[in-house]
Tab-separated table of C-alpha atoms in Angstrom:
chain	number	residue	atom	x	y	z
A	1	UNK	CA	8.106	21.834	16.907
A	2	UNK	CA	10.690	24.045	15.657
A	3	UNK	CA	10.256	25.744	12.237
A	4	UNK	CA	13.213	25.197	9.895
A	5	UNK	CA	13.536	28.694	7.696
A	6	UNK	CA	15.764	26.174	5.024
A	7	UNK	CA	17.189	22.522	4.883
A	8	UNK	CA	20.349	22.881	4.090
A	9	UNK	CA	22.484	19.318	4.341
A	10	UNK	CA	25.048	19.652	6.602
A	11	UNK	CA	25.742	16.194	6.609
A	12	UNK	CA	23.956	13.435	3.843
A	13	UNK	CA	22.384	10.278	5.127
A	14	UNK	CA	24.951	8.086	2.758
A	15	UNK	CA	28.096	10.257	4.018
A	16	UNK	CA	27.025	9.915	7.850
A	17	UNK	CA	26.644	5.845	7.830
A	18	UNK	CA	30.422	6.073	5.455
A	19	UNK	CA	31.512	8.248	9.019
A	20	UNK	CA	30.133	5.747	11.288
A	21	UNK	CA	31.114	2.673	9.174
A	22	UNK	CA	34.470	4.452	8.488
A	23	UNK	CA	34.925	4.652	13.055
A	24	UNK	CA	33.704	0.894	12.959
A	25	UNK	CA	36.827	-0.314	10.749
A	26	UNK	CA	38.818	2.040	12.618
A	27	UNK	CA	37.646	-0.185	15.810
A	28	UNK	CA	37.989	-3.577	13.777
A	29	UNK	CA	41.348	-2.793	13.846
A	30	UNK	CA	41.855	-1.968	17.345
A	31	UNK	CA	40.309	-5.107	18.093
A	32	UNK	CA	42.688	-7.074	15.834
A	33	UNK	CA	45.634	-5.611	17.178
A	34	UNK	CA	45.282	-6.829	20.732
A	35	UNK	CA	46.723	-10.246	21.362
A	36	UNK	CA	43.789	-12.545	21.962
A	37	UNK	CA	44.847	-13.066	25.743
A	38	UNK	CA	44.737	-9.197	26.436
A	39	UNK	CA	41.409	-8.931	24.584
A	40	UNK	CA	39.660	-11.086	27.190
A	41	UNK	CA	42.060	-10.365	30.333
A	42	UNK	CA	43.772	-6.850	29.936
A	43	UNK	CA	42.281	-3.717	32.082
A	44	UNK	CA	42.950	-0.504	33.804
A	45	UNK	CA	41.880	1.179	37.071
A	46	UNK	CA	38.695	-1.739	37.232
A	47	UNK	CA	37.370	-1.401	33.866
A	48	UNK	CA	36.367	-3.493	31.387
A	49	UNK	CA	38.078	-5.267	29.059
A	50	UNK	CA	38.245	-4.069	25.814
A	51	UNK	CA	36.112	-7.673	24.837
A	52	UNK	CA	33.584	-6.925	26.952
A	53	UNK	CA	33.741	-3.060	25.592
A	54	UNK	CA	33.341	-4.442	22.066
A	55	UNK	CA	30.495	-6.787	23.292
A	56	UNK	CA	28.638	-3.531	24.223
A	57	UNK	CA	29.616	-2.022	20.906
A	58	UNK	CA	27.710	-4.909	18.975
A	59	UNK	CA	25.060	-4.599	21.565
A	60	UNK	CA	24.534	-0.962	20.426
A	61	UNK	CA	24.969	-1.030	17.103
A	62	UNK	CA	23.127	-3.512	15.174
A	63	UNK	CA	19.796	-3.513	17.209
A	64	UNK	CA	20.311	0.198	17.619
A	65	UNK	CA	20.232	0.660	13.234
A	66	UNK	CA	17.417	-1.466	13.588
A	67	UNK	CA	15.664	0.454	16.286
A	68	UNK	CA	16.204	3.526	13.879
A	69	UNK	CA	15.039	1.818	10.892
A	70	UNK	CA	11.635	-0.080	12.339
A	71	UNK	CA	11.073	1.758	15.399
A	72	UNK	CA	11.146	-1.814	17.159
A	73	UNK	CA	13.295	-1.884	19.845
A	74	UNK	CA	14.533	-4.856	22.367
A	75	UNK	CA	16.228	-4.123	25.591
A	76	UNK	CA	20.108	-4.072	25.594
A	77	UNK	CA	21.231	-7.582	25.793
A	78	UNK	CA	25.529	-6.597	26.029
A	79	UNK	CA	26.759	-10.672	26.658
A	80	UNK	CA	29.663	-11.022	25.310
A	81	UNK	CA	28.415	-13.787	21.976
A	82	UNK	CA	32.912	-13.919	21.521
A	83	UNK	CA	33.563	-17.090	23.934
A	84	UNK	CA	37.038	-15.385	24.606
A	85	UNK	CA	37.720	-15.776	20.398
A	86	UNK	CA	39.310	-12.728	19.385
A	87	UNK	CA	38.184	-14.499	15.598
A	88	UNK	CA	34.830	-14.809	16.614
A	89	UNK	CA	34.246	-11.574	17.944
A	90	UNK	CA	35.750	-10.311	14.707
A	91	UNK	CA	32.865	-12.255	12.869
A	92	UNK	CA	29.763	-10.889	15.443
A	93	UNK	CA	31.668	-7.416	14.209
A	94	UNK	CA	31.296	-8.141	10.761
A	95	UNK	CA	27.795	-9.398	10.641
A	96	UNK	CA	26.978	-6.345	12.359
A	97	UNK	CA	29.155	-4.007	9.643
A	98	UNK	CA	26.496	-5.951	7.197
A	99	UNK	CA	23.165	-5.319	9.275
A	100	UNK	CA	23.996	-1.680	9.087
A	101	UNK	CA	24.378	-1.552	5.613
A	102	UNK	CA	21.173	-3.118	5.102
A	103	UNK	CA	19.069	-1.058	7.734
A	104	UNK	CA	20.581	2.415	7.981
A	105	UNK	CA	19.093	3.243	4.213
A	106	UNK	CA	15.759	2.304	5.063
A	107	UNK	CA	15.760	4.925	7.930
A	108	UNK	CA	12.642	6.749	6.553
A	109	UNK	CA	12.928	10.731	6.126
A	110	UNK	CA	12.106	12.690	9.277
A	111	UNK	CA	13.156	9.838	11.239
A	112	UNK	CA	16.049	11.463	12.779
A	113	UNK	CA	14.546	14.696	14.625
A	114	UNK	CA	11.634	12.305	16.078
A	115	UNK	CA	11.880	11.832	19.954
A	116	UNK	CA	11.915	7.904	20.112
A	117	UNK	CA	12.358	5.758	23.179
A	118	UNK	CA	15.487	3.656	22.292
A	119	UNK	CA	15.492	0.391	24.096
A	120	UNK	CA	12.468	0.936	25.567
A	121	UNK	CA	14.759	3.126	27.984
A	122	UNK	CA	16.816	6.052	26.384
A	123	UNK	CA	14.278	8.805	25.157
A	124	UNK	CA	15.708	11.316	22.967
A	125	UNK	CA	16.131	12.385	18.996
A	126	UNK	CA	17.013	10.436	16.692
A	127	UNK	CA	19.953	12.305	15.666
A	128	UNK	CA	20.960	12.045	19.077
A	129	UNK	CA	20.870	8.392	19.755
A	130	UNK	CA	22.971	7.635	16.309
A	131	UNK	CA	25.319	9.994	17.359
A	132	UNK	CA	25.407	8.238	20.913
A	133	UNK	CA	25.841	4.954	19.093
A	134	UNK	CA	28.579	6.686	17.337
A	135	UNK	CA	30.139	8.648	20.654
A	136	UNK	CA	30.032	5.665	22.607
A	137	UNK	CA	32.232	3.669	20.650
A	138	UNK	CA	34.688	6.557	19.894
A	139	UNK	CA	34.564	7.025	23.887
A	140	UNK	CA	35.416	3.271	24.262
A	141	UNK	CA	37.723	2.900	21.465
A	142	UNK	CA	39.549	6.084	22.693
A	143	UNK	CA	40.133	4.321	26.149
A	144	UNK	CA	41.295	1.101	24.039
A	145	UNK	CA	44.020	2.922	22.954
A	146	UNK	CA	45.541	3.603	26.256
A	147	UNK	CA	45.316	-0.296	26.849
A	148	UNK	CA	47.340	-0.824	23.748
A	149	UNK	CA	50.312	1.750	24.621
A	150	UNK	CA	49.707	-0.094	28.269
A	151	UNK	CA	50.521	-3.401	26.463
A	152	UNK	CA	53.557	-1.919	24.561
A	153	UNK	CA	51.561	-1.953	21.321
A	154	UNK	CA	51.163	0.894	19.368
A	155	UNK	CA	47.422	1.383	18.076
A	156	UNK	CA	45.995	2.103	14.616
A	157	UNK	CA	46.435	5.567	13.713
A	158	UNK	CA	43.157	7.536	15.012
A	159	UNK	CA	42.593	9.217	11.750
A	160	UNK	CA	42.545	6.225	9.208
A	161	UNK	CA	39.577	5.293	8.540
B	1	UNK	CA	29.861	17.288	-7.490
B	2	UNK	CA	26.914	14.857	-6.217
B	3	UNK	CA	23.741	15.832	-6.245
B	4	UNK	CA	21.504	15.827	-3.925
B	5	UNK	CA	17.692	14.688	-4.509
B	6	UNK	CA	16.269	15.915	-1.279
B	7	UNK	CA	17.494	18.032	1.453
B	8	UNK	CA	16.280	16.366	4.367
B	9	UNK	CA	17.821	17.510	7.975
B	10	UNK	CA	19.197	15.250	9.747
B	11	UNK	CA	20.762	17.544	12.349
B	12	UNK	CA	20.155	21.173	12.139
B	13	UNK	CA	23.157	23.682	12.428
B	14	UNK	CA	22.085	24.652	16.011
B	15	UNK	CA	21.658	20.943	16.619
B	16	UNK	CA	25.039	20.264	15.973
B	17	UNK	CA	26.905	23.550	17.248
B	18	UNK	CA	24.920	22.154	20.739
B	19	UNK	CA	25.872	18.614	20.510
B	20	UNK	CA	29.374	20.052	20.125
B	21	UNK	CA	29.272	22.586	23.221
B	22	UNK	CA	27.725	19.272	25.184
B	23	UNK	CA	30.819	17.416	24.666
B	24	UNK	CA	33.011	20.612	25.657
B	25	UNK	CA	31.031	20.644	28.689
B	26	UNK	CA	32.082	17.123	29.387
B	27	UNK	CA	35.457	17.305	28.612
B	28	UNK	CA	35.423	20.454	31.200
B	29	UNK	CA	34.450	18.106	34.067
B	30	UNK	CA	37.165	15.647	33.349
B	31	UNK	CA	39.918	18.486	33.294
B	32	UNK	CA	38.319	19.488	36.788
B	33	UNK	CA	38.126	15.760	38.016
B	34	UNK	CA	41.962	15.634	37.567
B	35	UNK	CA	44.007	16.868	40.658
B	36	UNK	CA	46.019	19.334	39.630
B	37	UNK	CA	49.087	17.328	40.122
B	38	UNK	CA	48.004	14.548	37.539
B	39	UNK	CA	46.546	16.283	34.983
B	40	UNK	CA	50.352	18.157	34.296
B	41	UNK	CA	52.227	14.852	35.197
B	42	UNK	CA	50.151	11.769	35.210
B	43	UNK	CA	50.014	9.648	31.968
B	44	UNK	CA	50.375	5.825	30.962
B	45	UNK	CA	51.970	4.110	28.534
B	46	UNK	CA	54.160	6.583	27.583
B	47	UNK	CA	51.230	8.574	26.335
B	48	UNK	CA	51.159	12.674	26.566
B	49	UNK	CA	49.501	13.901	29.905
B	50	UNK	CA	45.362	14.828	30.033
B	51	UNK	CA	46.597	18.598	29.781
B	52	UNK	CA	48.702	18.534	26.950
B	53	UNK	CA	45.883	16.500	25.320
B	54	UNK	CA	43.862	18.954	26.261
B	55	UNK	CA	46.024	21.720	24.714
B	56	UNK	CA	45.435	20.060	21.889
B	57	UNK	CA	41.636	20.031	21.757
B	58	UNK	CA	42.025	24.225	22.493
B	59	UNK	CA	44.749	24.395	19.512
B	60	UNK	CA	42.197	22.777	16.871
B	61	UNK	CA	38.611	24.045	18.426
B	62	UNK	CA	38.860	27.782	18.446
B	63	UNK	CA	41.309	28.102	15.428
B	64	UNK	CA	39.260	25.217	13.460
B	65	UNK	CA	35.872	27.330	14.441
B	66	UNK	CA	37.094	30.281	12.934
B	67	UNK	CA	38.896	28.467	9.701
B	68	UNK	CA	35.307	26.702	9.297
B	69	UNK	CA	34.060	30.427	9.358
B	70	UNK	CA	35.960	32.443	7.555
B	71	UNK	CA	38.469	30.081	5.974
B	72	UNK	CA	41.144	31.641	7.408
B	73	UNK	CA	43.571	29.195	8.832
B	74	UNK	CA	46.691	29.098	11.096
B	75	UNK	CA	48.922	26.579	11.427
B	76	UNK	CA	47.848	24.620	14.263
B	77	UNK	CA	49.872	25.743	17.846
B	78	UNK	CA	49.353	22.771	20.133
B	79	UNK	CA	51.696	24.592	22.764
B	80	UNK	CA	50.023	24.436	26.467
B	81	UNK	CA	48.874	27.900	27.640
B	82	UNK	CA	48.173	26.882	31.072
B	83	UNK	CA	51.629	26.599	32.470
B	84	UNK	CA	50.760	24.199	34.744
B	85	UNK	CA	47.640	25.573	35.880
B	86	UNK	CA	44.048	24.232	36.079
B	87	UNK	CA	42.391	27.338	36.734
B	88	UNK	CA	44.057	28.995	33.676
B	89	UNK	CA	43.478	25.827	31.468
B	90	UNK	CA	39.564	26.252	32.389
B	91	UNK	CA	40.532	29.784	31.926
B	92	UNK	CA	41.707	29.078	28.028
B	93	UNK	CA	38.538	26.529	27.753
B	94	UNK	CA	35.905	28.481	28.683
B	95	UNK	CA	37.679	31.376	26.442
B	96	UNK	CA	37.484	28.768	23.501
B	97	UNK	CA	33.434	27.692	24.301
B	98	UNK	CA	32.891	31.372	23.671
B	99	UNK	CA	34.868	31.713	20.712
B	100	UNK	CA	32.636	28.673	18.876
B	101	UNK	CA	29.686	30.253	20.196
B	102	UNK	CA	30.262	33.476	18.148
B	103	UNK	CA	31.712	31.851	14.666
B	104	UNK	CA	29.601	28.850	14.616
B	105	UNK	CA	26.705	30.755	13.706
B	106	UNK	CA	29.205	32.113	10.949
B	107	UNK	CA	29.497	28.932	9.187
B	108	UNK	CA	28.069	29.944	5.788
B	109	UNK	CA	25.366	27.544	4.240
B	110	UNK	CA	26.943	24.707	1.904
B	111	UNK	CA	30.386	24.962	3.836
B	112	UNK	CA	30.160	22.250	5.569
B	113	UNK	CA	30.438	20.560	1.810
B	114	UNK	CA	33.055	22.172	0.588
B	115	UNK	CA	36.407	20.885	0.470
B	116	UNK	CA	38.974	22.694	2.617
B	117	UNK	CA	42.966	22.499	3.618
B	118	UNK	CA	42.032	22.995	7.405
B	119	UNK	CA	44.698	24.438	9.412
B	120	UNK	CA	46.679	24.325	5.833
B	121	UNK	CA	47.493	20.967	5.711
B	122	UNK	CA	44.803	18.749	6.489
B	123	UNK	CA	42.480	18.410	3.107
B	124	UNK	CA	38.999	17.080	3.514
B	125	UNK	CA	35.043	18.243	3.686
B	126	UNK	CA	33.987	20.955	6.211
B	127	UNK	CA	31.768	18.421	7.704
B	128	UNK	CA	34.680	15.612	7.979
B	129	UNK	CA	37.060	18.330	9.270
B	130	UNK	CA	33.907	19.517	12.050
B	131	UNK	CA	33.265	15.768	13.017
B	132	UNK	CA	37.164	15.449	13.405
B	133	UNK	CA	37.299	18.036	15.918
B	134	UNK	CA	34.928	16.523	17.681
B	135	UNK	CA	35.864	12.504	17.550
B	136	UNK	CA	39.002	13.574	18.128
B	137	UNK	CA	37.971	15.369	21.795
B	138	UNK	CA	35.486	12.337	22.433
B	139	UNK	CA	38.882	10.033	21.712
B	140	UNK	CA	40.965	11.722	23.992
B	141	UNK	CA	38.551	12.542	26.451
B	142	UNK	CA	37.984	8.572	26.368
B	143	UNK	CA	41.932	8.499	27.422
B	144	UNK	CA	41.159	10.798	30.135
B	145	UNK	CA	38.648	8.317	31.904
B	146	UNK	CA	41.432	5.795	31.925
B	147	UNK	CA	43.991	7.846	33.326
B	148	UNK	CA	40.882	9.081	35.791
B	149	UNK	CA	40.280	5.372	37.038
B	150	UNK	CA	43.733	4.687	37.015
B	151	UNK	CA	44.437	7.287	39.759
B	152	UNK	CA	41.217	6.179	41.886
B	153	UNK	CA	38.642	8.747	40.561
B	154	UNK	CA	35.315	7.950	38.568
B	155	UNK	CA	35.320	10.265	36.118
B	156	UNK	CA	31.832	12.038	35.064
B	157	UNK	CA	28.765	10.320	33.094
B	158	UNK	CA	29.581	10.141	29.677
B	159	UNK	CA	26.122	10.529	28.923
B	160	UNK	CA	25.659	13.785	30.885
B	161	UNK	CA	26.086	16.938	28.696
């Protein structure tokens, strides 16, 4: 175990879930701007939609701030809950904007340098698997955007949050 | 000015300098996954090209390492180096993985909490303006995958630093 000579706070716990919940309305809005069709349909190159992105998104995050919080983890379940409704997917995102709100401050102190087994699957630090959580939906968001100009629609701006 | 009741670490400095280099490292494969061709000319939607994206991720990292350091800032030059060359664009990246090597370690304790005018203009907390470098390569990198599956390639792992 490493020895930390001080603790200085790079980062707080409240100002890291305001950066990740900040990228989440950032990606609430790049859902919203797709027309419902291109949601469910659109793609590039054989990838995903940007639905079934999103779907992996909600996957990730609110059993993931769970995971962190309790240490009880289920295995990815990514199915789409949207039925092709742009409005209900917006709702699953939502509920999940709440869950994290309510889990990430009971994250206990320490927490986030422990070596856990996310998933049952993905063994690493907890630092590291919140900032995956985060990564991953930057990553997916990013490749939303290229969709979007695709479409002839121009995207959120990247640095409103 | 808030204050803090603990100091817990949620991410050390080394911690994050690494998680930062890991991405670099990633966004190094995707330049080399590009034929040479595509990564000058290839784009979609009317969006800028994977190199001069690129450019722009060498413009903010080395420059924003060394403003972090010794808050010293430049305005930002986004202007491509590589004229149209791969090698010389690893060239200028692996120049720039040095650079934030050698001022990371620079960043003075509490920094990352003060408020700064990074590259004087943008206004914000050292550690909003640090995580902005780096969403901001994960984002475009994300662009890069499209434009990567577009042409027929499969980019790298995401999750492989």
């Amino acid at each position: 175990m490493e020895t930390q000579t001080k603790n200085e706070t790079l980062i707080s716990k409240e100002q890291l879930l305001a950066h990740w919940q900040g990228h989440r309305a950032l990606t609430r809005r790049v859902i919203e701007a797709f027309p419902e069709k291109d949601l469910f349909n659109f793609s590039i190159g054989g990838m995903r939609t940007f639905a079934v992105m999103a779907a992996e998104l909600l996957a990730i995050a609110g059993p993931g701030v769970k995971g962190l919080a309790t240490d009880e983890w289920k295995e990815l379940d990514e199915k789409d809950p949207s039925q092709g409704s742009k409005a209900k997917l917006l709702e699953f995102w939502d509920k999940t904007t709440a869950e994290i709100d309510e889990f990430f401050p009971q994250i206990s102190e320490g927490r986030l340098q422990e070596t856990m087994l996310a998933f049952g699957q993905y063994e690493d630090k907890g630092y590291c698997t919140l900032l995956y959580f985060i990564d991953n939906e930057i990553h997916h968001r990013g490749q939303g955007y290229v969709y979007l100009r695709a479409l002839g629609i121009a995207p959120p701006n990247f640095w409103e949050r």
